[in-house]
XYZ file of C-alpha atoms in Angstrom:
479
model
C -0.203 0.110 -0.063
C 1.335 3.236 -0.859
C 2.122 6.112 2.009
C 0.185 8.258 0.240
C -2.744 5.979 0.277
C -2.578 6.212 3.938
C -2.609 9.948 4.578
C -5.263 10.502 1.905
C -7.672 7.910 3.420
C -6.844 9.723 6.826
C -7.710 12.947 5.326
C -10.784 12.089 3.905
C -11.997 10.503 7.349
C -11.124 13.800 9.248
C -13.137 15.763 6.630
C -16.194 13.788 6.647
C -15.843 14.122 10.493
C -15.536 17.619 10.365
C -18.985 17.900 8.575
C -17.231 18.863 4.978
C -19.628 16.644 3.009
C -20.176 12.794 2.891
C -17.316 10.499 2.981
C -17.890 9.575 -0.529
C -18.248 13.086 -1.792
C -15.037 13.586 -0.296
C -13.393 10.989 -1.655
C -14.199 11.710 -5.159
C -13.023 15.641 -4.253
C -9.760 13.663 -3.397
C -9.737 11.490 -6.924
C -6.990 13.369 -8.566
C -4.916 13.814 -5.488
C -5.065 9.580 -5.110
C -4.188 8.756 -8.551
C -3.870 5.196 -9.389
C -4.402 4.552 -5.901
C -7.813 5.718 -5.557
C -9.691 2.747 -5.499
C -7.361 1.520 -2.781
C -8.178 4.972 -0.655
C -11.788 4.134 -1.107
C -11.677 1.220 0.307
C -9.342 1.734 2.966
C -11.337 4.828 4.041
C -14.801 3.213 3.893
C -13.463 0.169 5.573
C -11.756 2.058 8.610
C -15.208 3.841 8.724
C -17.080 0.525 8.676
C -15.033 -0.930 11.452
C -14.037 2.282 13.633
C -16.154 0.959 16.677
C -13.861 -2.724 16.320
C -10.420 -0.528 16.332
C -11.520 1.836 18.680
C -11.888 -0.978 21.741
C -8.771 -2.687 20.374
C -7.131 0.443 20.533
C -8.080 0.924 24.134
C -6.395 -2.444 24.984
C -3.385 -1.541 23.805
C -1.422 1.083 25.708
C 1.242 1.976 23.285
C -0.887 3.077 20.409
C -3.686 4.735 23.181
C -1.051 7.014 24.299
C 0.121 7.573 20.951
C -3.748 8.646 19.892
C -3.870 10.750 23.211
C -1.022 13.037 22.205
C -2.219 13.463 19.025
C -4.023 17.590 18.294
C -4.185 16.769 14.571
C -7.360 14.947 14.279
C -5.944 13.809 10.492
C -2.845 11.817 12.199
C -5.524 10.906 14.884
C -7.494 8.998 11.744
C -3.934 7.867 10.176
C -3.317 5.798 13.218
C -6.827 4.119 12.856
C -6.366 3.489 8.985
C -2.803 1.750 9.795
C -4.634 -0.194 12.681
C -7.596 -1.517 10.214
C -4.801 -2.505 7.601
C -2.880 -4.014 10.005
C -4.981 -6.363 11.620
C -8.503 -6.242 9.730
C -7.346 -5.687 6.184
C -6.713 -8.178 3.792
C -3.015 -9.780 4.735
C -2.490 -8.053 7.889
C 0.600 -6.551 6.785
C 3.216 -4.426 8.195
C 2.366 -0.702 7.559
C 4.629 1.867 6.517
C 3.846 5.807 6.554
C 5.694 8.860 5.776
C 5.005 9.569 9.366
C 7.139 6.596 10.339
C 6.902 7.023 13.879
C 3.460 6.363 13.940
C 3.554 3.214 11.595
C 6.172 1.354 13.839
C 4.382 2.071 16.780
C 1.397 0.522 15.132
C 3.139 -2.085 13.444
C 5.099 -3.626 16.600
C 1.636 -3.562 18.403
C -0.209 -5.090 15.686
C -0.440 -8.481 17.408
C -1.469 -7.287 20.414
C -4.525 -5.045 18.757
C -5.431 -8.705 16.913
C -5.328 -10.386 20.052
C -7.698 -7.718 21.302
C -10.094 -7.719 18.464
C -10.016 -11.548 18.963
C -10.900 -11.475 22.596
C -13.717 -9.188 21.873
C -15.503 -11.783 19.683
C -14.553 -14.736 21.537
C -11.704 -16.175 19.115
C -10.751 -15.741 16.109
C -13.050 -14.422 12.709
C -13.543 -16.256 9.636
C -15.009 -13.160 7.747
C -14.455 -9.752 9.253
C -17.989 -9.167 8.735
C -18.255 -11.503 11.672
C -16.421 -8.759 13.680
C -19.953 -6.220 12.946
C -22.245 -8.434 15.130
C -25.372 -10.013 13.586
C -27.458 -7.145 13.262
C -28.499 -6.171 9.710
C -27.664 -2.550 10.499
C -23.933 -3.657 11.338
C -24.008 -5.730 8.263
C -24.789 -2.568 6.112
C -27.719 -1.733 3.978
C -28.698 -3.385 0.768
C -26.656 -1.590 -2.578
C -28.927 0.472 -4.316
C -28.516 0.988 -7.910
C -30.417 3.382 -10.048
C -30.864 3.240 -14.223
C -30.094 6.316 -16.119
C -32.905 6.433 -18.737
C -30.436 8.894 -20.772
C -28.018 6.289 -21.265
C -29.788 2.698 -20.250
C -32.776 0.524 -19.703
C -33.998 -1.526 -16.859
C -34.166 -4.719 -19.372
C -30.757 -4.278 -20.435
C -29.336 -4.047 -17.068
C -31.237 -6.585 -15.335
C -29.859 -8.850 -18.060
C -26.167 -7.837 -17.754
C -26.443 -8.224 -14.094
C -28.211 -11.667 -14.155
C -25.770 -13.068 -16.887
C -23.124 -12.491 -14.532
C -25.044 -13.912 -11.693
C -25.729 -11.134 -9.289
C -28.795 -11.237 -6.879
C -30.726 -8.538 -8.206
C -34.186 -7.279 -7.521
C -36.477 -4.129 -8.702
C -37.337 -1.782 -6.075
C -41.182 -2.062 -5.188
C -41.679 1.784 -4.574
C -38.863 3.377 -7.215
C -39.405 1.503 -10.713
C -35.992 2.151 -12.367
C -34.094 1.135 -9.176
C -32.160 -2.103 -8.617
C -31.257 -3.502 -5.177
C -27.855 -6.051 -4.395
C -27.549 -7.630 -1.331
C -25.577 -5.684 1.014
C -21.785 -5.791 0.320
C -21.875 -5.627 -3.439
C -19.396 -3.938 -4.961
C -20.351 -2.328 -7.920
C -17.932 0.473 -8.341
C -15.561 -1.129 -10.790
C -18.429 -2.733 -12.733
C -18.789 -1.363 -16.653
C -22.541 -0.153 -16.603
C -21.463 2.326 -13.603
C -18.026 3.499 -15.593
C -20.344 4.207 -18.630
C -22.745 6.033 -16.839
C -25.731 3.826 -17.497
C -26.348 2.692 -13.910
C -25.441 5.290 -10.755
C -25.279 4.473 -7.493
C -27.714 5.937 -5.222
C -29.617 5.107 -2.166
C -33.046 4.847 -2.075
C -33.875 7.479 0.319
C -32.062 10.012 -1.892
C -33.971 8.928 -5.338
C -37.390 10.273 -2.978
C -36.865 14.186 -3.912
C -37.031 13.363 -7.524
C -39.639 10.883 -7.486
C -41.971 13.045 -5.464
C -41.291 15.972 -7.330
C -43.204 14.274 -10.613
C -42.503 16.757 -12.980
C -44.485 17.038 -16.002
C -43.003 16.711 -19.551
C -41.668 20.371 -20.130
C -41.230 21.580 -16.942
C -37.952 23.360 -16.312
C -37.145 22.136 -12.484
C -34.213 23.546 -9.778
C -31.996 21.718 -8.072
C -31.165 24.234 -5.300
C -28.156 22.286 -3.343
C -27.092 20.222 -6.008
C -23.939 18.691 -5.307
C -22.978 15.708 -5.485
C -25.248 15.569 -8.580
C -27.311 12.735 -7.974
C -30.675 14.033 -7.562
C -29.803 16.601 -10.328
C -29.120 13.621 -12.650
C -32.231 11.692 -11.508
C -34.263 14.664 -12.339
C -32.757 14.621 -15.877
C -33.193 11.405 -16.276
C -37.099 11.631 -15.682
C -37.502 14.560 -17.795
C -35.414 12.658 -20.561
C -37.511 9.709 -20.471
C -40.795 11.947 -20.651
C -39.451 13.215 -23.853
C -38.893 16.837 -22.561
C -38.041 19.099 -25.397
C -36.705 22.125 -23.618
C -32.826 22.914 -23.011
C -31.693 23.031 -20.292
C -34.698 21.198 -18.277
C -32.825 21.151 -15.176
C -30.790 24.399 -13.445
C -28.211 23.084 -10.874
C -26.747 25.551 -8.514
C -23.767 24.672 -5.745
C -22.013 27.361 -4.372
C -18.871 25.106 -3.253
C -15.759 24.745 -5.531
C -15.035 21.564 -5.140
C -18.282 19.888 -4.573
C -19.557 21.867 -7.935
C -16.853 19.995 -9.731
C -18.207 16.752 -8.537
C -21.360 17.786 -9.945
C -20.272 19.025 -13.570
C -18.273 15.330 -13.427
C -21.221 13.404 -12.515
C -23.670 15.543 -14.730
C -21.056 14.606 -17.662
C -20.656 11.093 -16.807
C -24.355 10.730 -16.965
C -24.388 12.008 -20.426
C -26.671 14.970 -19.138
C -24.719 17.897 -20.216
C -27.540 19.302 -22.389
C -30.126 18.828 -20.446
C -28.362 20.572 -17.073
C -27.162 23.783 -16.828
C -24.614 23.774 -13.805
C -23.705 27.323 -12.035
C -21.667 27.377 -9.488
C -23.543 30.328 -6.853
C -25.546 30.288 -3.419
C -29.188 29.387 -3.841
C -30.203 32.621 -1.698
C -28.366 34.691 -4.163
C -30.646 33.975 -6.819
C -33.279 36.701 -8.211
C -36.574 34.472 -8.637
C -38.150 37.229 -11.090
C -34.652 37.015 -13.156
C -34.362 34.625 -16.052
C -34.228 31.812 -16.169
C -35.887 31.235 -12.804
C -38.606 33.015 -13.231
C -39.822 30.089 -15.552
C -39.052 27.294 -13.070
C -41.904 25.131 -12.361
C -40.775 22.543 -9.528
C -37.589 23.123 -6.433
C -35.575 20.398 -5.190
C -34.597 21.436 -1.979
C -31.996 19.405 -0.053
C -29.940 21.466 2.191
C -26.856 20.693 4.652
C -28.427 18.982 7.484
C -27.163 17.273 10.554
C -26.587 14.159 8.319
C -27.904 11.841 11.348
C -29.987 9.824 9.351
C -26.659 8.271 6.973
C -25.899 4.791 8.684
C -22.412 5.130 7.630
C -21.484 8.166 8.509
C -18.605 8.567 10.447
C -19.972 9.814 13.931
C -16.777 10.161 16.403
C -16.504 13.569 18.334
C -18.471 13.500 21.512
C -20.120 17.094 21.641
C -22.532 18.180 24.762
C -26.311 18.306 24.646
C -26.105 22.303 24.466
C -23.487 22.463 21.865
C -25.602 19.586 19.881
C -28.753 21.831 20.372
C -26.611 25.039 19.128
C -25.911 23.357 15.888
C -29.319 21.886 15.388
C -30.484 25.584 15.830
C -28.275 27.158 13.376
C -28.812 24.259 10.914
C -33.012 25.120 11.141
C -32.259 28.635 10.561
C -30.472 28.469 7.315
C -32.971 25.629 6.255
C -35.795 27.910 7.178
C -34.276 30.551 5.083
C -33.662 28.125 2.228
C -37.174 26.844 2.289
C -39.059 30.226 2.119
C -36.525 31.564 -0.892
C -37.747 28.069 -2.384
C -41.249 29.384 -1.920
C -41.033 32.344 -3.428
C -40.420 31.821 -7.377
C -42.988 33.172 -8.911
C -44.211 30.103 -11.345
C -43.236 27.105 -8.971
C -46.155 25.078 -8.224
C -44.108 22.124 -6.208
C -41.624 22.129 -4.193
C -39.517 19.206 -2.455
C -37.906 19.830 0.958
C -35.827 16.973 2.299
C -32.817 16.173 4.527
C -30.823 13.163 5.693
C -31.637 14.106 9.302
C -33.764 12.109 11.974
C -33.968 15.031 14.549
C -37.655 17.203 14.123
C -35.696 20.634 14.413
C -34.507 20.128 10.920
C -37.499 18.505 9.674
C -41.027 18.653 10.869
C -40.474 21.765 12.804
C -38.780 23.807 9.764
C -41.982 22.916 7.814
C -44.316 23.776 10.417
C -42.333 27.187 11.308
C -42.653 28.013 7.119
C -46.185 27.171 7.043
C -47.264 28.744 10.066
C -45.359 31.997 8.808
C -48.826 33.924 7.490
C -46.746 36.956 6.823
C -44.600 35.103 4.176
C -46.564 32.271 2.909
C -50.117 33.907 3.262
C -52.309 30.817 2.547
C -50.146 30.272 -1.101
C -48.672 27.147 -0.390
C -49.816 23.897 1.427
C -48.450 20.414 1.693
C -49.499 17.538 -0.508
C -49.152 13.753 0.433
C -45.721 13.065 -0.862
C -45.253 9.560 -1.941
C -48.847 8.241 -0.997
C -47.688 4.542 -1.251
C -44.786 5.292 1.268
C -46.083 4.076 4.892
C -44.126 5.647 7.674
C -44.960 9.037 7.565
C -44.120 12.302 9.529
C -43.865 12.409 13.422
C -47.077 12.895 14.898
C -47.498 15.211 17.940
C -45.423 17.865 15.654
C -47.700 19.887 13.734
C -51.449 18.902 12.441
C -50.405 18.210 8.765
C -46.917 15.596 9.545
C -48.885 12.609 7.983
C -48.268 14.419 4.864
C -44.382 14.225 5.025
C -42.532 10.869 4.800
C -39.528 9.205 6.686
C -37.144 6.732 6.513
C -36.281 4.265 8.909
C -32.585 2.682 8.257
C -34.372 -0.830 10.483
C -37.835 -0.808 8.825
C -37.170 0.665 5.443
C -33.544 -0.943 4.618
C -32.509 2.985 3.340
C -30.693 5.632 5.296
C -32.633 7.976 7.181
C -34.307 10.690 5.349
C -37.250 13.247 5.648
C -39.547 14.748 2.766
C -42.271 17.298 2.882
C -43.724 17.934 -0.601
C -44.733 21.607 -0.942
C -48.080 22.536 -3.773
C -48.982 25.698 -4.161
C -52.491 26.212 -2.932
C -55.827 28.834 -3.293
C -57.198 28.758 -0.253
C -58.801 31.455 1.917
C -56.005 34.614 2.647
C -54.397 33.837 6.056
C -54.824 29.775 6.135
C -52.577 27.080 5.164
C -54.369 24.033 3.532
C -53.394 20.801 2.747
C -53.813 20.102 -0.489
C -53.219 16.471 -0.055
C -55.982 13.810 -1.531
C -56.823 12.675 2.660
C -56.970 15.819 3.949
C -58.489 19.455 3.630
C -58.313 20.753 6.790
C -57.155 24.078 7.533
C -53.507 23.471 9.136
C -53.049 25.055 12.369
C -50.883 27.945 13.156
C -47.752 26.908 14.628
C -45.097 29.061 17.263
C -41.868 28.983 16.273
C -40.412 25.971 17.388
C -37.921 25.749 20.327
C -35.025 23.271 19.780
C -35.284 20.096 22.010
C -32.639 17.541 22.646
C -31.897 15.138 20.217
C -33.837 12.533 19.457
C -32.361 8.688 19.813
C -30.322 7.614 17.305
C -32.498 5.526 15.354
C -29.815 3.763 13.356
C -28.030 1.808 16.107
C -28.938 -1.973 15.983
C -29.985 -2.122 19.354
C -33.458 -1.312 18.770
C -35.100 -5.125 19.952
C -36.781 -5.555 16.553
C -35.803 -9.153 14.989
C -35.526 -9.240 11.195
C -36.219 -11.548 8.603
C -34.044 -13.127 6.645
C -32.914 -11.552 3.262
C -34.332 -8.403 4.826
C -32.705 -6.448 1.505
C -35.767 -8.297 -0.409
C -38.032 -6.732 2.154
C -40.085 -4.141 0.082
C -38.894 -5.041 -3.445
C -40.393 -7.180 -6.318
C -38.307 -9.932 -8.179
């Protein structure tokens, strides 16, 4: 393994921990820096993240390595220790590790056997498969692998034929017709269909925003916080399959330079360059009355959030309840500003608001606050029932129309934690906000500005007490 590979993997993990983006997105941004070793860096970072708790417990039983970590103030070096520990113990070969940070590598290599013994002691002896170290829960084994068909370049039938001929176990998702589902652990990153852009690796929950919009054929749709681009290319795929004749049919915005480059790369790989216009800018700086934004009919808004619904997200730092509450307060404030801005576009009739958070402060309370702002909304907007076939709805006792929203739960739904609300322009009596869904027409009670409460329990952990059926990845999908 290249010395640089260890350090780049550690850099990616430290950036993910600092909430600079998802680990996968950060790794893509470091692809040029990794060169030919990118696949090795990708695997190292993801596996170190996946086995972090196992590695941490082993380090605590190995005094020299634990003391080394306690003396490190640089989080990149802190993560470097864990990357090296992974490759020296759980990684294939359990080899002697080397790094340009020679003293760190020497301590890890010298104590590799002690670390292995500690891991074995945790799990009652030697392991035959490293996944055994993660326990028996489905969450530990990981979620199914989802792969979305890019209708700009391919078809579902062609992809299914290729995968089945090659012996893959694959099914079609029940709720999203062009989403394929594979067992957890299926690695498609180097598959030719992914390389050609015919198939895009995208979690099921992430696909729900574009599906909820349900755009008409020649709508112009705006993706307000577009990077890394999966929702953008999904919108382009849907509109292309409908025979959209307008160019571009998707406007994609993002303000971050590195993430914007990832967005452009993904749009190009998807063959969507003539369908999508990418612009590096802050969504809040856009004048809704200016061209081409005054012609937008629908907006996908998936703003920055806590990421608390992501099963595999790096989450190591221990913050106090007070710090956590302050952070949620800041996030919710920005989310409300973004949502109000989206609802101000003159010709927009549908807005999808979504987060990958489990916290009501970023979800139901943001929606309730914006809908309860009569000065701003003036009865022009309501909620329609997002994805009516989806059973898991918004949290009760948050606001009257919470059941119009949807939630996903890793344990119940085999996908990352996610929230979505579908706003639809309505024509109610001035001063009232109505639900415009098929199931409810009652006025939405005005809601006070929500206070930020204590965080909800982490729904992604395995100790929920629920028993899971065998082959859980097949639940909710059709063959």
